[in-house]
Amino acid sequence: MKKIVLYITIMFCFGCSVFAQSNDLTRSQISLRDNIKSYLRTEGFQPEIDSDGDIKFKRQGKTYFIRISATDENPMYVSLSRYYEYSDNISRSKLIFFNANNSYKSCKVTPHKELFSIGVEMFVNSSTAFTSVFYKLVEVIEGVEDEVSKL
């Protein structure tokens, strides 16, 4: 009997941890994430949900992440970003200066402790608002990536 209770307790805890990834998101946010994931799949990408609950996919060998914020519901907050490692040419201080210039108004470079990210963010009421400009957003990120590589 103790083994059965222990087994049920373990399964309950495991089940809770599996749902914890999506638990922070509301139904509408999960629906938005699922619709964006479906769009990516129809476009020929192989999106997956990572351990943080973000959509992860590759385009031309580069890994992108789409995050749906759990705090904003109407409209919902979506970000598309890539992460990079610092190099000898690209330092945190150079990125801060680059951001101050802000020639790419729809995109920002965010220096983190060990990595930096380039991303675009927007508020949407539906997945169509995001998917209709998806390729332009990727193009903007790639443009900023090229500019940062010239630092």
PDB file of C-alpha atoms in Angstrom:
ATOM      1  CA  MET A   1       0.000   0.000   0.000  1.00  0.00           C
ATOM      2  CA  LYS A   2       2.830   2.383   0.843  1.00  0.00           C
ATOM      3  CA  LYS A   3       4.353   1.741  -2.574  1.00  0.00           C
ATOM      4  CA  ILE A   4       1.107   2.646  -4.309  1.00  0.00           C
ATOM      5  CA  VAL A   5       0.753   5.885  -2.334  1.00  0.00           C
ATOM      6  CA  LEU A   6       4.394   6.731  -3.022  1.00  0.00           C
ATOM      7  CA  TYR A   7       3.953   5.970  -6.731  1.00  0.00           C
ATOM      8  CA  ILE A   8       0.827   8.152  -6.945  1.00  0.00           C
ATOM      9  CA  THR A   9       2.589  10.975  -5.092  1.00  0.00           C
ATOM     10  CA  ILE A  10       5.585  10.813  -7.445  1.00  0.00           C
ATOM     11  CA  MET A  11       3.332  10.769 -10.513  1.00  0.00           C
ATOM     12  CA  PHE A  12       1.378  13.756  -9.171  1.00  0.00           C
ATOM     13  CA  CYS A  13       4.586  15.750  -8.590  1.00  0.00           C
ATOM     14  CA  PHE A  14       5.910  14.822 -12.022  1.00  0.00           C
ATOM     15  CA  GLY A  15       2.617  15.782 -13.633  1.00  0.00           C
ATOM     16  CA  CYS A  16       2.642  19.161 -11.903  1.00  0.00           C
ATOM     17  CA  SER A  17       6.173  19.908 -13.113  1.00  0.00           C
ATOM     18  CA  VAL A  18       5.245  19.059 -16.700  1.00  0.00           C
ATOM     19  CA  PHE A  19       2.313  21.459 -16.624  1.00  0.00           C
ATOM     20  CA  ALA A  20       4.282  24.166 -14.810  1.00  0.00           C
ATOM     21  CA  GLN A  21       5.872  25.203 -18.124  1.00  0.00           C
ATOM     22  CA  SER A  22       2.518  26.220 -19.572  1.00  0.00           C
ATOM     23  CA  ASN A  23       0.832  26.958 -16.263  1.00  0.00           C
ATOM     24  CA  ASP A  24       1.975  30.556 -16.261  1.00  0.00           C
ATOM     25  CA  LEU A  25       0.294  31.214 -19.602  1.00  0.00           C
ATOM     26  CA  THR A  26      -3.427  31.760 -19.960  1.00  0.00           C
ATOM     27  CA  ARG A  27      -5.509  29.881 -22.501  1.00  0.00           C
ATOM     28  CA  SER A  28      -5.347  32.782 -24.944  1.00  0.00           C
ATOM     29  CA  GLN A  29      -1.565  33.002 -24.581  1.00  0.00           C
ATOM     30  CA  ILE A  30      -1.192  29.247 -25.123  1.00  0.00           C
ATOM     31  CA  SER A  31      -3.492  29.517 -28.138  1.00  0.00           C
ATOM     32  CA  LEU A  32      -1.335  32.336 -29.526  1.00  0.00           C
ATOM     33  CA  ARG A  33       1.810  30.262 -28.996  1.00  0.00           C
ATOM     34  CA  ASP A  34       0.221  27.214 -30.640  1.00  0.00           C
ATOM     35  CA  ASN A  35      -0.979  29.260 -33.626  1.00  0.00           C
ATOM     36  CA  ILE A  36       2.472  30.775 -34.142  1.00  0.00           C
ATOM     37  CA  LYS A  37       4.026  27.312 -33.846  1.00  0.00           C
ATOM     38  CA  SER A  38       1.580  25.971 -36.454  1.00  0.00           C
ATOM     39  CA  TYR A  39       2.415  28.869 -38.765  1.00  0.00           C
ATOM     40  CA  LEU A  40       6.123  28.124 -38.465  1.00  0.00           C
ATOM     41  CA  ARG A  41       5.482  24.464 -39.237  1.00  0.00           C
ATOM     42  CA  THR A  42       3.502  25.355 -42.386  1.00  0.00           C
ATOM     43  CA  GLU A  43       6.388  27.624 -43.437  1.00  0.00           C
ATOM     44  CA  GLY A  44       8.738  24.634 -43.321  1.00  0.00           C
ATOM     45  CA  PHE A  45      10.404  25.210 -39.975  1.00  0.00           C
ATOM     46  CA  GLN A  46      10.536  22.576 -37.246  1.00  0.00           C
ATOM     47  CA  PRO A  47       9.410  24.512 -34.167  1.00  0.00           C
ATOM     48  CA  GLU A  48       9.439  22.982 -30.717  1.00  0.00           C
ATOM     49  CA  ILE A  49       8.548  24.158 -27.246  1.00  0.00           C
ATOM     50  CA  ASP A  50      11.702  24.397 -25.114  1.00  0.00           C
ATOM     51  CA  SER A  51      12.017  23.848 -21.377  1.00  0.00           C
ATOM     52  CA  ASP A  52      11.031  27.491 -20.668  1.00  0.00           C
ATOM     53  CA  GLY A  53       7.850  27.216 -22.737  1.00  0.00           C
ATOM     54  CA  ASP A  54       9.265  29.293 -25.595  1.00  0.00           C
ATOM     55  CA  ILE A  55       9.028  28.357 -29.247  1.00  0.00           C
ATOM     56  CA  LYS A  56      12.469  27.369 -30.522  1.00  0.00           C
ATOM     57  CA  PHE A  57      13.212  26.952 -34.227  1.00  0.00           C
ATOM     58  CA  LYS A  58      16.055  27.180 -36.699  1.00  0.00           C
ATOM     59  CA  ARG A  59      16.232  29.230 -39.861  1.00  0.00           C
ATOM     60  CA  GLN A  60      19.254  28.885 -42.112  1.00  0.00           C
ATOM     61  CA  GLY A  61      21.167  27.202 -39.289  1.00  0.00           C
ATOM     62  CA  LYS A  62      20.455  29.993 -36.789  1.00  0.00           C
ATOM     63  CA  THR A  63      18.378  29.357 -33.666  1.00  0.00           C
ATOM     64  CA  TYR A  64      15.529  31.740 -32.868  1.00  0.00           C
ATOM     65  CA  PHE A  65      13.217  31.935 -29.872  1.00  0.00           C
ATOM     66  CA  ILE A  66       9.661  33.253 -29.664  1.00  0.00           C
ATOM     67  CA  ARG A  67       8.450  34.076 -26.165  1.00  0.00           C
ATOM     68  CA  ILE A  68       4.909  34.867 -25.124  1.00  0.00           C
ATOM     69  CA  SER A  69       4.828  36.943 -21.941  1.00  0.00           C
ATOM     70  CA  ALA A  70       2.672  35.557 -19.145  1.00  0.00           C
ATOM     71  CA  THR A  71       2.042  39.028 -17.717  1.00  0.00           C
ATOM     72  CA  ASP A  72       0.286  40.671 -20.666  1.00  0.00           C
ATOM     73  CA  GLU A  73      -3.007  39.287 -21.858  1.00  0.00           C
ATOM     74  CA  ASN A  74      -4.909  41.914 -23.804  1.00  0.00           C
ATOM     75  CA  PRO A  75      -3.010  42.596 -25.960  1.00  0.00           C
ATOM     76  CA  MET A  76      -0.398  39.877 -25.580  1.00  0.00           C
ATOM     77  CA  TYR A  77       3.344  40.538 -25.670  1.00  0.00           C
ATOM     78  CA  VAL A  78       5.459  38.528 -28.123  1.00  0.00           C
ATOM     79  CA  SER A  79       9.215  38.653 -28.647  1.00  0.00           C
ATOM     80  CA  LEU A  80      11.363  37.090 -31.348  1.00  0.00           C
ATOM     81  CA  SER A  81      15.070  36.925 -30.554  1.00  0.00           C
ATOM     82  CA  ARG A  82      18.441  35.317 -31.075  1.00  0.00           C
ATOM     83  CA  TYR A  83      21.225  34.896 -28.515  1.00  0.00           C
ATOM     84  CA  TYR A  84      24.939  35.399 -29.121  1.00  0.00           C
ATOM     85  CA  GLU A  85      28.196  35.012 -27.244  1.00  0.00           C
ATOM     86  CA  TYR A  86      30.529  37.943 -26.707  1.00  0.00           C
ATOM     87  CA  SER A  87      33.741  37.945 -28.699  1.00  0.00           C
ATOM     88  CA  ASP A  88      36.971  39.911 -28.845  1.00  0.00           C
ATOM     89  CA  ASN A  89      35.292  42.420 -31.187  1.00  0.00           C
ATOM     90  CA  ILE A  90      31.913  42.546 -29.471  1.00  0.00           C
ATOM     91  CA  SER A  91      31.904  43.649 -25.850  1.00  0.00           C
ATOM     92  CA  ARG A  92      29.161  44.685 -23.481  1.00  0.00           C
ATOM     93  CA  SER A  93      30.232  48.349 -23.571  1.00  0.00           C
ATOM     94  CA  LYS A  94      30.189  48.422 -27.379  1.00  0.00           C
ATOM     95  CA  LEU A  95      26.662  46.999 -27.345  1.00  0.00           C
ATOM     96  CA  ILE A  96      25.480  49.645 -24.901  1.00  0.00           C
ATOM     97  CA  PHE A  97      26.861  52.333 -27.229  1.00  0.00           C
ATOM     98  CA  PHE A  98      25.266  50.599 -30.208  1.00  0.00           C
ATOM     99  CA  ASN A  99      21.895  50.610 -28.440  1.00  0.00           C
ATOM    100  CA  ALA A 100      22.250  54.310 -27.643  1.00  0.00           C
ATOM    101  CA  ASN A 101      22.566  54.979 -31.365  1.00  0.00           C
ATOM    102  CA  ASN A 102      19.269  53.092 -31.899  1.00  0.00           C
ATOM    103  CA  SER A 103      19.161  53.298 -35.674  1.00  0.00           C
ATOM    104  CA  TYR A 104      16.967  50.197 -35.714  1.00  0.00           C
ATOM    105  CA  LYS A 105      13.900  51.452 -33.894  1.00  0.00           C
ATOM    106  CA  SER A 106      11.969  48.177 -33.936  1.00  0.00           C
ATOM    107  CA  CYS A 107      14.833  46.076 -32.623  1.00  0.00           C
ATOM    108  CA  LYS A 108      17.009  46.159 -29.563  1.00  0.00           C
ATOM    109  CA  VAL A 109      20.273  44.625 -28.509  1.00  0.00           C
ATOM    110  CA  THR A 110      20.230  43.495 -24.896  1.00  0.00           C
ATOM    111  CA  PRO A 111      23.545  42.804 -23.164  1.00  0.00           C
ATOM    112  CA  HIS A 112      23.327  40.075 -20.534  1.00  0.00           C
ATOM    113  CA  LYS A 113      26.073  38.871 -18.228  1.00  0.00           C
ATOM    114  CA  GLU A 114      27.449  36.084 -20.430  1.00  0.00           C
ATOM    115  CA  LEU A 115      25.440  36.514 -23.646  1.00  0.00           C
ATOM    116  CA  PHE A 116      23.635  39.206 -25.551  1.00  0.00           C
ATOM    117  CA  SER A 117      20.422  39.061 -27.501  1.00  0.00           C
ATOM    118  CA  ILE A 118      19.001  40.779 -30.533  1.00  0.00           C
ATOM    119  CA  GLY A 119      15.239  40.868 -30.597  1.00  0.00           C
ATOM    120  CA  VAL A 120      12.042  42.471 -31.710  1.00  0.00           C
ATOM    121  CA  GLU A 121       8.982  42.777 -29.523  1.00  0.00           C
ATOM    122  CA  MET A 122       5.377  43.638 -30.139  1.00  0.00           C
ATOM    123  CA  PHE A 123       1.907  43.590 -28.632  1.00  0.00           C
ATOM    124  CA  VAL A 124      -0.661  41.539 -30.548  1.00  0.00           C
ATOM    125  CA  ASN A 125      -4.275  40.505 -30.215  1.00  0.00           C
ATOM    126  CA  SER A 126      -3.942  37.551 -32.580  1.00  0.00           C
ATOM    127  CA  SER A 127      -1.268  35.392 -34.168  1.00  0.00           C
ATOM    128  CA  THR A 128      -1.990  36.988 -37.566  1.00  0.00           C
ATOM    129  CA  ALA A 129      -0.547  40.289 -36.370  1.00  0.00           C
ATOM    130  CA  PHE A 130       2.741  38.490 -35.706  1.00  0.00           C
ATOM    131  CA  THR A 131       2.784  36.029 -38.612  1.00  0.00           C
ATOM    132  CA  SER A 132       1.964  38.709 -41.200  1.00  0.00           C
ATOM    133  CA  VAL A 133       5.240  40.509 -40.393  1.00  0.00           C
ATOM    134  CA  PHE A 134       7.296  37.484 -39.333  1.00  0.00           C
ATOM    135  CA  TYR A 135       9.761  37.569 -42.240  1.00  0.00           C
ATOM    136  CA  LYS A 136      10.245  41.320 -41.867  1.00  0.00           C
ATOM    137  CA  LEU A 137      11.040  40.835 -38.167  1.00  0.00           C
ATOM    138  CA  VAL A 138      13.616  38.176 -39.037  1.00  0.00           C
ATOM    139  CA  GLU A 139      15.062  40.517 -41.669  1.00  0.00           C
ATOM    140  CA  VAL A 140      15.407  43.296 -39.075  1.00  0.00           C
ATOM    141  CA  ILE A 141      17.182  40.956 -36.637  1.00  0.00           C
ATOM    142  CA  GLU A 142      19.557  39.867 -39.395  1.00  0.00           C
ATOM    143  CA  GLY A 143      20.237  43.518 -40.287  1.00  0.00           C
ATOM    144  CA  VAL A 144      21.097  44.361 -36.696  1.00  0.00           C
ATOM    145  CA  GLU A 145      23.221  41.208 -36.485  1.00  0.00           C
ATOM    146  CA  ASP A 146      25.213  42.422 -39.495  1.00  0.00           C
ATOM    147  CA  GLU A 147      25.662  45.874 -37.915  1.00  0.00           C
ATOM    148  CA  VAL A 148      26.778  44.395 -34.595  1.00  0.00           C
ATOM    149  CA  SER A 149      29.284  42.153 -36.346  1.00  0.00           C
ATOM    150  CA  LYS A 150      30.945  45.316 -37.731  1.00  0.00           C
ATOM    151  CA  LEU A 151      31.623  46.757 -34.273  1.00  0.00           C
TER     152      LEU A 151
END
